[in-house]
mmCIF file of C-alpha atoms in Angstrom:
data_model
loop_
_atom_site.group_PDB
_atom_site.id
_atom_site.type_symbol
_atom_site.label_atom_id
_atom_site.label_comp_id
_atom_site.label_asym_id
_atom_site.label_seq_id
_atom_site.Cartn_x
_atom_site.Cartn_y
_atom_site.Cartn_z
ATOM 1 C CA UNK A 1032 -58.868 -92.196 38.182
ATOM 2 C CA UNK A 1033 -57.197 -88.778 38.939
ATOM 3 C CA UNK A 1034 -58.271 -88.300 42.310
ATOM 4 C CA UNK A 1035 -57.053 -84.609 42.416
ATOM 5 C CA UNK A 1036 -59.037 -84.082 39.482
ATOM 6 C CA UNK A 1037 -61.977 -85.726 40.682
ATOM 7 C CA UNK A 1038 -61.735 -83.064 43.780
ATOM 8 C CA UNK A 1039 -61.120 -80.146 41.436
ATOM 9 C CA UNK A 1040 -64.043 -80.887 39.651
ATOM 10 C CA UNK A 1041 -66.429 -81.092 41.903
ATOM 11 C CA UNK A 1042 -65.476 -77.806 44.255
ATOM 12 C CA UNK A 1043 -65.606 -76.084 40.604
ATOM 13 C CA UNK A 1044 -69.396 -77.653 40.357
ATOM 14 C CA UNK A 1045 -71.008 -77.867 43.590
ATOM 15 C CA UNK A 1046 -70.604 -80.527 43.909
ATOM 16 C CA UNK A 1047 -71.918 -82.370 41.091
ATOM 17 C CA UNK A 1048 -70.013 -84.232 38.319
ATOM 18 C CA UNK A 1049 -71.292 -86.427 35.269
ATOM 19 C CA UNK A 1050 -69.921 -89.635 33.885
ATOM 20 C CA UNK A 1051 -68.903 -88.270 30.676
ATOM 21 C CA UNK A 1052 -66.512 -86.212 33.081
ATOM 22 C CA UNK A 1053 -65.440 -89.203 35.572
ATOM 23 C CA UNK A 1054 -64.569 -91.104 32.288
ATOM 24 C CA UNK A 1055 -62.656 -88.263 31.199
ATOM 25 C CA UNK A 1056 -60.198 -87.928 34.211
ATOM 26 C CA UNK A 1057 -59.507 -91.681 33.962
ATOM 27 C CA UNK A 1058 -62.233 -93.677 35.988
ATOM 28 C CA UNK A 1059 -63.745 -97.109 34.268
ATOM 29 C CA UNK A 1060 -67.668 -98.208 34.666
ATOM 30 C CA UNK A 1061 -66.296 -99.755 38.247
ATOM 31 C CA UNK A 1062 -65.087 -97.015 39.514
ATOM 32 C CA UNK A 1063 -68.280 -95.485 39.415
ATOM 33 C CA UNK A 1064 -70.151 -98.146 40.880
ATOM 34 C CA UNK A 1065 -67.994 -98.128 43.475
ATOM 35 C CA UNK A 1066 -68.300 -94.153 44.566
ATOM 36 C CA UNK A 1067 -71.908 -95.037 44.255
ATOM 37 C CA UNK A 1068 -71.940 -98.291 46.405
ATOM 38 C CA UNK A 1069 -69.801 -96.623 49.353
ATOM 39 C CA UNK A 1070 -72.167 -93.532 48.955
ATOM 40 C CA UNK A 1071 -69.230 -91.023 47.981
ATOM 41 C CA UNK A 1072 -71.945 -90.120 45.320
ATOM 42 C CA UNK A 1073 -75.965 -90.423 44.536
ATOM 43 C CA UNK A 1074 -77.811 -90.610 41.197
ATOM 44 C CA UNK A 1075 -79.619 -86.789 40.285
ATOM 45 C CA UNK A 1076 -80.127 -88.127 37.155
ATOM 46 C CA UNK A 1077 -79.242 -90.768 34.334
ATOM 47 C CA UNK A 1078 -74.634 -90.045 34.532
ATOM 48 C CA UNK A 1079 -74.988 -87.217 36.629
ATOM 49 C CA UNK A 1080 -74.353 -87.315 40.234
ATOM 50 C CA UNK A 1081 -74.230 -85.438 43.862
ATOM 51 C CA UNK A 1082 -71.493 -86.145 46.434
ATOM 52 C CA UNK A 1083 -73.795 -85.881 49.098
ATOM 53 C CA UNK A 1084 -77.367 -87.520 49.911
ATOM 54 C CA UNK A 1085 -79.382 -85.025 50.909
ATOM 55 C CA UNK A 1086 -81.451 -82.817 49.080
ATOM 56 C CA UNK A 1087 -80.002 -80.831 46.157
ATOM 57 C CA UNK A 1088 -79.225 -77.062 46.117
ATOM 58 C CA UNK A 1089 -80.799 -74.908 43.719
ATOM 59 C CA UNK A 1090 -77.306 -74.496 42.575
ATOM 60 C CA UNK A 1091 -76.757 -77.983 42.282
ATOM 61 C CA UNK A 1092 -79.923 -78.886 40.610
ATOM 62 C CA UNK A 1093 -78.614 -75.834 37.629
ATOM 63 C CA UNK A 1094 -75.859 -77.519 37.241
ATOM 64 C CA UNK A 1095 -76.729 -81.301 36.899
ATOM 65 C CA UNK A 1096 -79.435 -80.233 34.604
ATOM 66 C CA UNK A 1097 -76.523 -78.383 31.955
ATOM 67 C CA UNK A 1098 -74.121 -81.938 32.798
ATOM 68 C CA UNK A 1099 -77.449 -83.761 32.168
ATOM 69 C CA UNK A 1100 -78.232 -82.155 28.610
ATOM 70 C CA UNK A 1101 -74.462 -81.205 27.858
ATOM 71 C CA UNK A 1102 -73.646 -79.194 26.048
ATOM 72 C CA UNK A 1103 -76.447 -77.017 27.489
ATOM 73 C CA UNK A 1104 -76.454 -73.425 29.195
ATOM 74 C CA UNK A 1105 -78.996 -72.345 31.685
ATOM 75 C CA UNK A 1106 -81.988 -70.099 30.189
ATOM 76 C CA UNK A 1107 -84.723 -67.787 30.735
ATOM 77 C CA UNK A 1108 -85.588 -68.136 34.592
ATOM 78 C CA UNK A 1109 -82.996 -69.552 35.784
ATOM 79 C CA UNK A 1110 -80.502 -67.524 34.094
ATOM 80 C CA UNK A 1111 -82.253 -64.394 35.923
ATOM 81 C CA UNK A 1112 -80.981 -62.652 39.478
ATOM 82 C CA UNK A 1113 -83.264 -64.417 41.455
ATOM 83 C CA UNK A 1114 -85.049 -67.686 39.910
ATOM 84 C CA UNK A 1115 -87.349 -69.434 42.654
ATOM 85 C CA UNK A 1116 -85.843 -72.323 44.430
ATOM 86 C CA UNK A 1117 -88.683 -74.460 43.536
ATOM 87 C CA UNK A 1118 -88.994 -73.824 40.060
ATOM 88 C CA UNK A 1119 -87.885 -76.153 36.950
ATOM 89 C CA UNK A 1120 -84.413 -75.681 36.004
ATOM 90 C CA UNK A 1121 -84.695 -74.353 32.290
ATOM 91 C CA UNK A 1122 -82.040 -75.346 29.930
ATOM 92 C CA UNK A 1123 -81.155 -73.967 26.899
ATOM 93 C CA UNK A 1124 -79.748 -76.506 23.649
ATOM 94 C CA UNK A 1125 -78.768 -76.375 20.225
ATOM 95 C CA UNK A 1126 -82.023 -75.973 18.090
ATOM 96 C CA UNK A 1127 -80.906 -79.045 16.224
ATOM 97 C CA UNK A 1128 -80.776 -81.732 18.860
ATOM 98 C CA UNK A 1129 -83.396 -83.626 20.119
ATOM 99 C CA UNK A 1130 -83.595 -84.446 23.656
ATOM 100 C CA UNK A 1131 -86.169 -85.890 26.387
ATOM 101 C CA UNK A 1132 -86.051 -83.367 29.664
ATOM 102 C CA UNK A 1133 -85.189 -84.274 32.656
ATOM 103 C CA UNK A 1134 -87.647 -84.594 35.680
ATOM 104 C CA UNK A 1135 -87.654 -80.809 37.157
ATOM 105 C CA UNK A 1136 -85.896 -79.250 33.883
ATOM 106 C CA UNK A 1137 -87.517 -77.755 30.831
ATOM 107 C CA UNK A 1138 -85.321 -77.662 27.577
ATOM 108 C CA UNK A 1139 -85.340 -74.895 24.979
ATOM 109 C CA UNK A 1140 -83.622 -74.756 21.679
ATOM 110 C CA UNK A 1141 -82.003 -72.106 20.302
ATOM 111 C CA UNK A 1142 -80.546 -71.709 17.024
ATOM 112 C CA UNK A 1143 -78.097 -69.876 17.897
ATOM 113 C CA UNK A 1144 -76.825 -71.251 21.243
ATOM 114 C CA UNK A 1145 -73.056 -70.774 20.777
ATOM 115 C CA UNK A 1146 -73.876 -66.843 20.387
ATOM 116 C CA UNK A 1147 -75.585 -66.398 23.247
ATOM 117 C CA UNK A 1148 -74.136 -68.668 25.539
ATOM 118 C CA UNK A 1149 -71.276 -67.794 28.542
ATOM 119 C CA UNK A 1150 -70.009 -70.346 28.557
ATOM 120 C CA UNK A 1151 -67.447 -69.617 31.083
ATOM 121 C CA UNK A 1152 -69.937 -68.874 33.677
ATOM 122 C CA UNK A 1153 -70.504 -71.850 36.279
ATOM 123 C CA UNK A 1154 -73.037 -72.861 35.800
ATOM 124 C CA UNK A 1155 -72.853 -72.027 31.680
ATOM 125 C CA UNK A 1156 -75.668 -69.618 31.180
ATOM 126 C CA UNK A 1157 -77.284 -67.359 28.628
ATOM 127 C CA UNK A 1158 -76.348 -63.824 29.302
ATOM 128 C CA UNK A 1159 -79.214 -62.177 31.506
ATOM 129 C CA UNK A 1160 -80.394 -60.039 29.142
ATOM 130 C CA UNK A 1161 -81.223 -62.298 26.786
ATOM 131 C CA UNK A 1162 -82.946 -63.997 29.802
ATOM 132 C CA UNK A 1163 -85.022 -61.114 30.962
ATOM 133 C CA UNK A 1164 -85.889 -60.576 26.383
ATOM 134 C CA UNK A 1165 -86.762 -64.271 26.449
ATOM 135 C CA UNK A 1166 -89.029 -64.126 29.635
ATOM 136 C CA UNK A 1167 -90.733 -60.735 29.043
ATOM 137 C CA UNK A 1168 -91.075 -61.843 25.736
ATOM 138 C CA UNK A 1169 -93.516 -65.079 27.129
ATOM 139 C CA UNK A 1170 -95.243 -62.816 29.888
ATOM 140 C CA UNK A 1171 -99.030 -62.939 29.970
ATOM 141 C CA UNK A 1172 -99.133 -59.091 29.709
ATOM 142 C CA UNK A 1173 -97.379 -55.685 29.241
ATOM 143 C CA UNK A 1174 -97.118 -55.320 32.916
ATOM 144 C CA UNK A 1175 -95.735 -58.503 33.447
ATOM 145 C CA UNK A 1176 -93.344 -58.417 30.556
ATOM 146 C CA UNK A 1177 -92.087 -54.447 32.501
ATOM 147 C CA UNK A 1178 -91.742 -55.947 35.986
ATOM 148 C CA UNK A 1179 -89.041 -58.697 34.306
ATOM 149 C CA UNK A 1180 -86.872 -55.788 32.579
ATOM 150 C CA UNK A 1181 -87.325 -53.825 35.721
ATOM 151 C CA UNK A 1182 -86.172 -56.344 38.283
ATOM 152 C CA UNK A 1183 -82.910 -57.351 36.349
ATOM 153 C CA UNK A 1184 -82.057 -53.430 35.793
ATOM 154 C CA UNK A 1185 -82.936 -53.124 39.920
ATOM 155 C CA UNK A 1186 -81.177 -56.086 40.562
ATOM 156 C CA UNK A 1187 -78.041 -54.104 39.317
ATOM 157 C CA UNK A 1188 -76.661 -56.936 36.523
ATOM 158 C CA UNK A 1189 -78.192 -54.865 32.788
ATOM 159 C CA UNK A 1190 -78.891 -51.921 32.501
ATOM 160 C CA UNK A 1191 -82.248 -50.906 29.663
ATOM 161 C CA UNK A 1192 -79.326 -49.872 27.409
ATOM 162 C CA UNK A 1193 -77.437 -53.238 27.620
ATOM 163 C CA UNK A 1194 -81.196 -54.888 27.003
ATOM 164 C CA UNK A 1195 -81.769 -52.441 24.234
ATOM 165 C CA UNK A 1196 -78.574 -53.464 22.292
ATOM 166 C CA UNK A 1197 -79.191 -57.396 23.033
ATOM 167 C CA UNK A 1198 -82.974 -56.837 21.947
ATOM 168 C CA UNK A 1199 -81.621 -54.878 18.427
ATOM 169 C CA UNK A 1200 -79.086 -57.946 17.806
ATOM 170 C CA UNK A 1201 -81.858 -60.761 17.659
ATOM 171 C CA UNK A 1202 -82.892 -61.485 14.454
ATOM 172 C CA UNK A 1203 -86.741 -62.653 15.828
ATOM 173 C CA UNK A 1204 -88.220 -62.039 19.021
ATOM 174 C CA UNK A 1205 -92.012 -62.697 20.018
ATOM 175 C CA UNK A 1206 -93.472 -59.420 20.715
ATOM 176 C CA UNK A 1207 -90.626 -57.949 20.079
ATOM 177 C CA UNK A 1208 -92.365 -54.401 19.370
ATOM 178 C CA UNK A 1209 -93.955 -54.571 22.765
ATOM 179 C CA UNK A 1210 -90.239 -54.825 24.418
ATOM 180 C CA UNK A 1211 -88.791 -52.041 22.425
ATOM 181 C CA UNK A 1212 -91.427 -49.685 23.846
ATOM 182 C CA UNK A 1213 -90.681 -51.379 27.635
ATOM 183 C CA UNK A 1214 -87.042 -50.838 27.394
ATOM 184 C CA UNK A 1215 -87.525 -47.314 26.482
ATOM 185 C CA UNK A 1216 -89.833 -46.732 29.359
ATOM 186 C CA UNK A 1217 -86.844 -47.738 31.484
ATOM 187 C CA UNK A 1218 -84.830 -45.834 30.435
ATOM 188 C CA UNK A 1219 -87.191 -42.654 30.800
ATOM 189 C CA UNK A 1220 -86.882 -43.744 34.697
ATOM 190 C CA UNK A 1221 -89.980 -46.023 34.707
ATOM 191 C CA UNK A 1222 -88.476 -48.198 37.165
ATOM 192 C CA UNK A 1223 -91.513 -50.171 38.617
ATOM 193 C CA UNK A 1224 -94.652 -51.232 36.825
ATOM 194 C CA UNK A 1225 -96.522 -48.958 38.896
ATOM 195 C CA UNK A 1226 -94.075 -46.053 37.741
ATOM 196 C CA UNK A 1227 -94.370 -47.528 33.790
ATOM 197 C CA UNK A 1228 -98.481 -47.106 33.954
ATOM 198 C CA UNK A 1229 -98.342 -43.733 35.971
ATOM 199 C CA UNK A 1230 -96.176 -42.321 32.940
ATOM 200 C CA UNK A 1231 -98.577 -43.797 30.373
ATOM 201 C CA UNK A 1232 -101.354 -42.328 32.201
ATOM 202 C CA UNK A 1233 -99.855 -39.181 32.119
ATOM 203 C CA UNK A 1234 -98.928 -39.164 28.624
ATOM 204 C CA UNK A 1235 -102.537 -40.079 27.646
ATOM 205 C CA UNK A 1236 -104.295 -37.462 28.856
ATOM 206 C CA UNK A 1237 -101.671 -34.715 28.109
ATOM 207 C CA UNK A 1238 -100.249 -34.199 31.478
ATOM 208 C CA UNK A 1239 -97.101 -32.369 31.503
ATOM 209 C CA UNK A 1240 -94.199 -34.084 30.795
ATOM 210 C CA UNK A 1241 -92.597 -35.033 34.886
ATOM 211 C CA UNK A 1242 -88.997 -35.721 35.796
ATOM 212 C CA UNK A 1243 -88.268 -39.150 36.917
ATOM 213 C CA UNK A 1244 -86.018 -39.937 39.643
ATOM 214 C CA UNK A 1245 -84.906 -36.423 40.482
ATOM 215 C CA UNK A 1246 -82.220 -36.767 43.471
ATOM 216 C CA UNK A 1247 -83.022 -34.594 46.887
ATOM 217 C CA UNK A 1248 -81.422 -33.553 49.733
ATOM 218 C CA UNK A 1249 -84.233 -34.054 52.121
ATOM 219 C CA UNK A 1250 -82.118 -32.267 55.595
ATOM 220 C CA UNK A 1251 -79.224 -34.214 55.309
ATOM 221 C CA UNK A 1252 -80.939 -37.610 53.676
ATOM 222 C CA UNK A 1253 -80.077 -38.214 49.818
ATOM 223 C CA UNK A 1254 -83.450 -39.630 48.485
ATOM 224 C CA UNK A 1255 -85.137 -40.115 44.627
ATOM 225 C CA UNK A 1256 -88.644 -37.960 43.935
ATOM 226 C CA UNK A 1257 -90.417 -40.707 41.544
ATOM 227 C CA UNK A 1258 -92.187 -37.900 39.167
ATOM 228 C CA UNK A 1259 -91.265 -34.281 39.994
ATOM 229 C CA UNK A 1260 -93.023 -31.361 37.984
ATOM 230 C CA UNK A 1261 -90.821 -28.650 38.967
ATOM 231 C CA UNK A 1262 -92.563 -26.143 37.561
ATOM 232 C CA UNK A 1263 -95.652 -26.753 39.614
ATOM 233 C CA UNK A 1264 -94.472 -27.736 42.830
ATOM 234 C CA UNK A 1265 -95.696 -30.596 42.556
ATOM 235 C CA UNK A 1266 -94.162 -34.318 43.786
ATOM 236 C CA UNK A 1267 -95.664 -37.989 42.384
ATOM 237 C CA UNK A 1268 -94.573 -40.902 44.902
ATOM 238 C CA UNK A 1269 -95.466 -43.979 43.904
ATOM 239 C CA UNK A 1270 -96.506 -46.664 46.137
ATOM 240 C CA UNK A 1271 -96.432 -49.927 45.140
ATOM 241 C CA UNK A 1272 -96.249 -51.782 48.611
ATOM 242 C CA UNK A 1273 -100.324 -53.069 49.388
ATOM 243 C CA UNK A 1274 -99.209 -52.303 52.488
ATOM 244 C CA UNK A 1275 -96.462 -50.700 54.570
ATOM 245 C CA UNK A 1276 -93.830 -53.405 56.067
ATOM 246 C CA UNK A 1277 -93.991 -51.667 59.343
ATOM 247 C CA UNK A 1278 -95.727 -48.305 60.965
ATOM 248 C CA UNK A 1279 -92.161 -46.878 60.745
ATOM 249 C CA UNK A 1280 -91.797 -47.192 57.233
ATOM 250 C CA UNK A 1281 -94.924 -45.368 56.659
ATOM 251 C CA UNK A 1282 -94.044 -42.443 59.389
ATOM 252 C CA UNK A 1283 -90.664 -42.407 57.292
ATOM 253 C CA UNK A 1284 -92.688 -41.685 54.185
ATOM 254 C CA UNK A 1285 -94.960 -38.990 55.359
ATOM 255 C CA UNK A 1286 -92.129 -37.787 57.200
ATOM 256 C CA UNK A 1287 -90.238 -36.761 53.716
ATOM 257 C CA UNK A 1288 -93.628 -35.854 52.442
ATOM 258 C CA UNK A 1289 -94.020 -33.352 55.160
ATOM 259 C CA UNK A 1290 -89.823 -32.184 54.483
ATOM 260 C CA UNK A 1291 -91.200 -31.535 51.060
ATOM 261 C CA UNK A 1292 -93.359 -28.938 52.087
ATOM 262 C CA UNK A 1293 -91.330 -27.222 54.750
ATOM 263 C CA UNK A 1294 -87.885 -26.984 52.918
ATOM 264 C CA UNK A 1295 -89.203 -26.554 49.430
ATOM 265 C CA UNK A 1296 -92.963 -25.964 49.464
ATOM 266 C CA UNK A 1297 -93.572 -29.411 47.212
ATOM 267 C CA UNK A 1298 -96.480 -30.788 47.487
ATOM 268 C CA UNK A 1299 -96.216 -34.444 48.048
ATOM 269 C CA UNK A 1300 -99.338 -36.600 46.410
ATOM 270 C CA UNK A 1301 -98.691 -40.486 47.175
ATOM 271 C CA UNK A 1302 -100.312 -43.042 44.003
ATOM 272 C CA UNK A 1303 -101.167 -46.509 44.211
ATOM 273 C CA UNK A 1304 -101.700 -49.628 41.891
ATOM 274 C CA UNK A 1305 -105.525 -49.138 42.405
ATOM 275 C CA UNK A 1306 -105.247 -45.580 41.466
ATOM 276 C CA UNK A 1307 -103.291 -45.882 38.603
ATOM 277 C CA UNK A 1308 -104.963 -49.063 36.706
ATOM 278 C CA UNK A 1309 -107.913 -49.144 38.048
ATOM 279 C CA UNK A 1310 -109.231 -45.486 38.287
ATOM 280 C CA UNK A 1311 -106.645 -43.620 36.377
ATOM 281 C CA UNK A 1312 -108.723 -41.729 34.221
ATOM 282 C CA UNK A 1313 -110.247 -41.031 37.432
ATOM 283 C CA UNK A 1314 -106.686 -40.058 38.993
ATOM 284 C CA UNK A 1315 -105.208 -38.258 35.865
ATOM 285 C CA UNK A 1316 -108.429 -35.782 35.750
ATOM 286 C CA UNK A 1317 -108.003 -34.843 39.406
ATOM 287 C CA UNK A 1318 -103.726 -34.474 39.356
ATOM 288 C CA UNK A 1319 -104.734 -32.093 35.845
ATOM 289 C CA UNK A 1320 -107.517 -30.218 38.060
ATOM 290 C CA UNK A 1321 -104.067 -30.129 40.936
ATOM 291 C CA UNK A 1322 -101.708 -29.006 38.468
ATOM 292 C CA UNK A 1323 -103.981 -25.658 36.796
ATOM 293 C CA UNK A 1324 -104.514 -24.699 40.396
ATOM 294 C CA UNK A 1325 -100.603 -24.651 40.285
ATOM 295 C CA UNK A 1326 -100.238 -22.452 37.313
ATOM 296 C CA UNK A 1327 -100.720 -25.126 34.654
ATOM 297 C CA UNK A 1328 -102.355 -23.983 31.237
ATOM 298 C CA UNK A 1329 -102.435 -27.006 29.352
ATOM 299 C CA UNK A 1330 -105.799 -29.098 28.697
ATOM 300 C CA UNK A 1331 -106.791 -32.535 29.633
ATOM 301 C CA UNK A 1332 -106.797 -34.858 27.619
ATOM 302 C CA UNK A 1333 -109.330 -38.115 27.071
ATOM 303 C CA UNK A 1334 -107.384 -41.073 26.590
ATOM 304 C CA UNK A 1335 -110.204 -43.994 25.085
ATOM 305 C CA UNK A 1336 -110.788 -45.941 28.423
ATOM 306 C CA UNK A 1337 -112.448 -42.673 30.105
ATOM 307 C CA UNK A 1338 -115.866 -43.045 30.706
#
């Protein structure tokens, strides 16, 4: 057995090699027993193996579930920014194999695996937008489906025009209609759910048309105004925390709110979740009743959920 190559292989893997692999730099069926009797590796599962005897990284469970399944690429979750530790490792293989999971991994097959797959990447993955398509694509609802594009474009590895092109070059994607609209909300500057069902809400009931994301200069701090109608005076934050993370945080907010008014006479009006989807009719009425009082001429309009 090449022990060089035995060394390269697993710092390239974390750690974890395979017996197809250990056959493939040289070592024979007692060879391998032997690593495993002297404890230089553990079983993860049937041929793969860990050269330590402790609990597995996340990173090390990824990969022993592609070695596992090989030729396999990670998928949906775990091919995203931040897949939970504790979750299943999902795999993706070709759509004409067969194969049993292993315990903690779920297998997918794709048809067209060898398109979509990096596999360069260490682990091999999918690329993430076809991730965050094949997640959103599963989610229980719209908002759900948003808040997967959203995080990958926040987590600063797509952008909704990189998960617009990889959305247009499937040939069949479940609710694939429903993503297309998504994708263009992102790229509106809908960058939260919250922000998605505020600009919904105000596209319902006729409110003007806001800018998203308008830079500021708040005395010397660079910040982003969520929905800005410029024309009216007239800031949108939108606050999706339940809850500030500290008192300072929330001075900090109220302290730009108040900037708003003193540099630039905006006024500041601060949203939440429960004002948005649960009482947004509610919410859009009043902001329409805010924005005549600011010169607005336009007319309200009822969207089917108001009461």
């Amino acid at each position: 057995m090449d022990a060089e190559e035995f060394e390269l292989i697993l710092v390239r893997q974390e750690g974890v090699i395979s017996r197809r692999q250990l056959k493939e730099i040289g070592a024979h069926d007692h060879d391998v027993r032997r690593l495993l009797r002297r404890r230089v590796l553990t079983k993860v599962h049937p041929g793969v193996y860990l050269d330590h005897t402790g609990q597995p990284t996340w990173q090390q469970r990824a990969w022993a579930a592609v070695l596992l399944h090989w030729p396999a690429v990670l998928a949906r979750e775990s091919a995203l920014p931040t897949p939970r530790s504790n979750a299943p490792i999902h795999v993706a293989v070709d759509a004409r194999r067969t194969v049993a999971p292993g315990h903690g991994i779920r297998v997918h097959r794709m048809s067209d695996l060898d398109q979509r797959a990096l596999w360069f990447r260490a682990p091999p993955q999918v690329s993430v937008e076809d991730a965050a398509i094949d997640v959103a694509a599963d989610a229980s609802d719209a908002a759900e489906a948003f808040g997967t594009l959203a995080d990958a474009c926040q987590a600063q590895v797509t952008s909704p025009l990189r998960l617009a092109t990889a959305l247009a070059a499937r040939r069949r994607v479940r609710n694939g209609r429903l993503l297309r609209f998504l994708i263009d909300d992102l790229s509106t500057g809908a960058c939260s759910v919250l922000e998605r069902g505020y600009l919904h809400l105000e596209r319902a009931h006729g409110l003007p048309k806001g800018e998203r994301q308008v830079p500021a200069d708040l005395r010397g701090r660079s910040a982003y105004r969520d929905v800005t109608y410029a024309k009216f005076a007239l800031v949108v934050e939108l606050d999706g925390r339940a809850f500030h993370d500290s008192a300072r945080l929330r001075d900090r907010d109220f302290e730009r709110d108040l900037d708003s008014v003193v540099d630039s006479d905006l006024l500041t009006v601060r949203l939440t979740y429960g004002q948005v989807y649960r009482t947004g009719c509610r919410t859009a009425s009043r902001l329409g009743a805010l924005l005549r009082r600011r010169g607005w001429s336009g007319s309200l309009r009822r969207c089917p959920n108001c009461p």
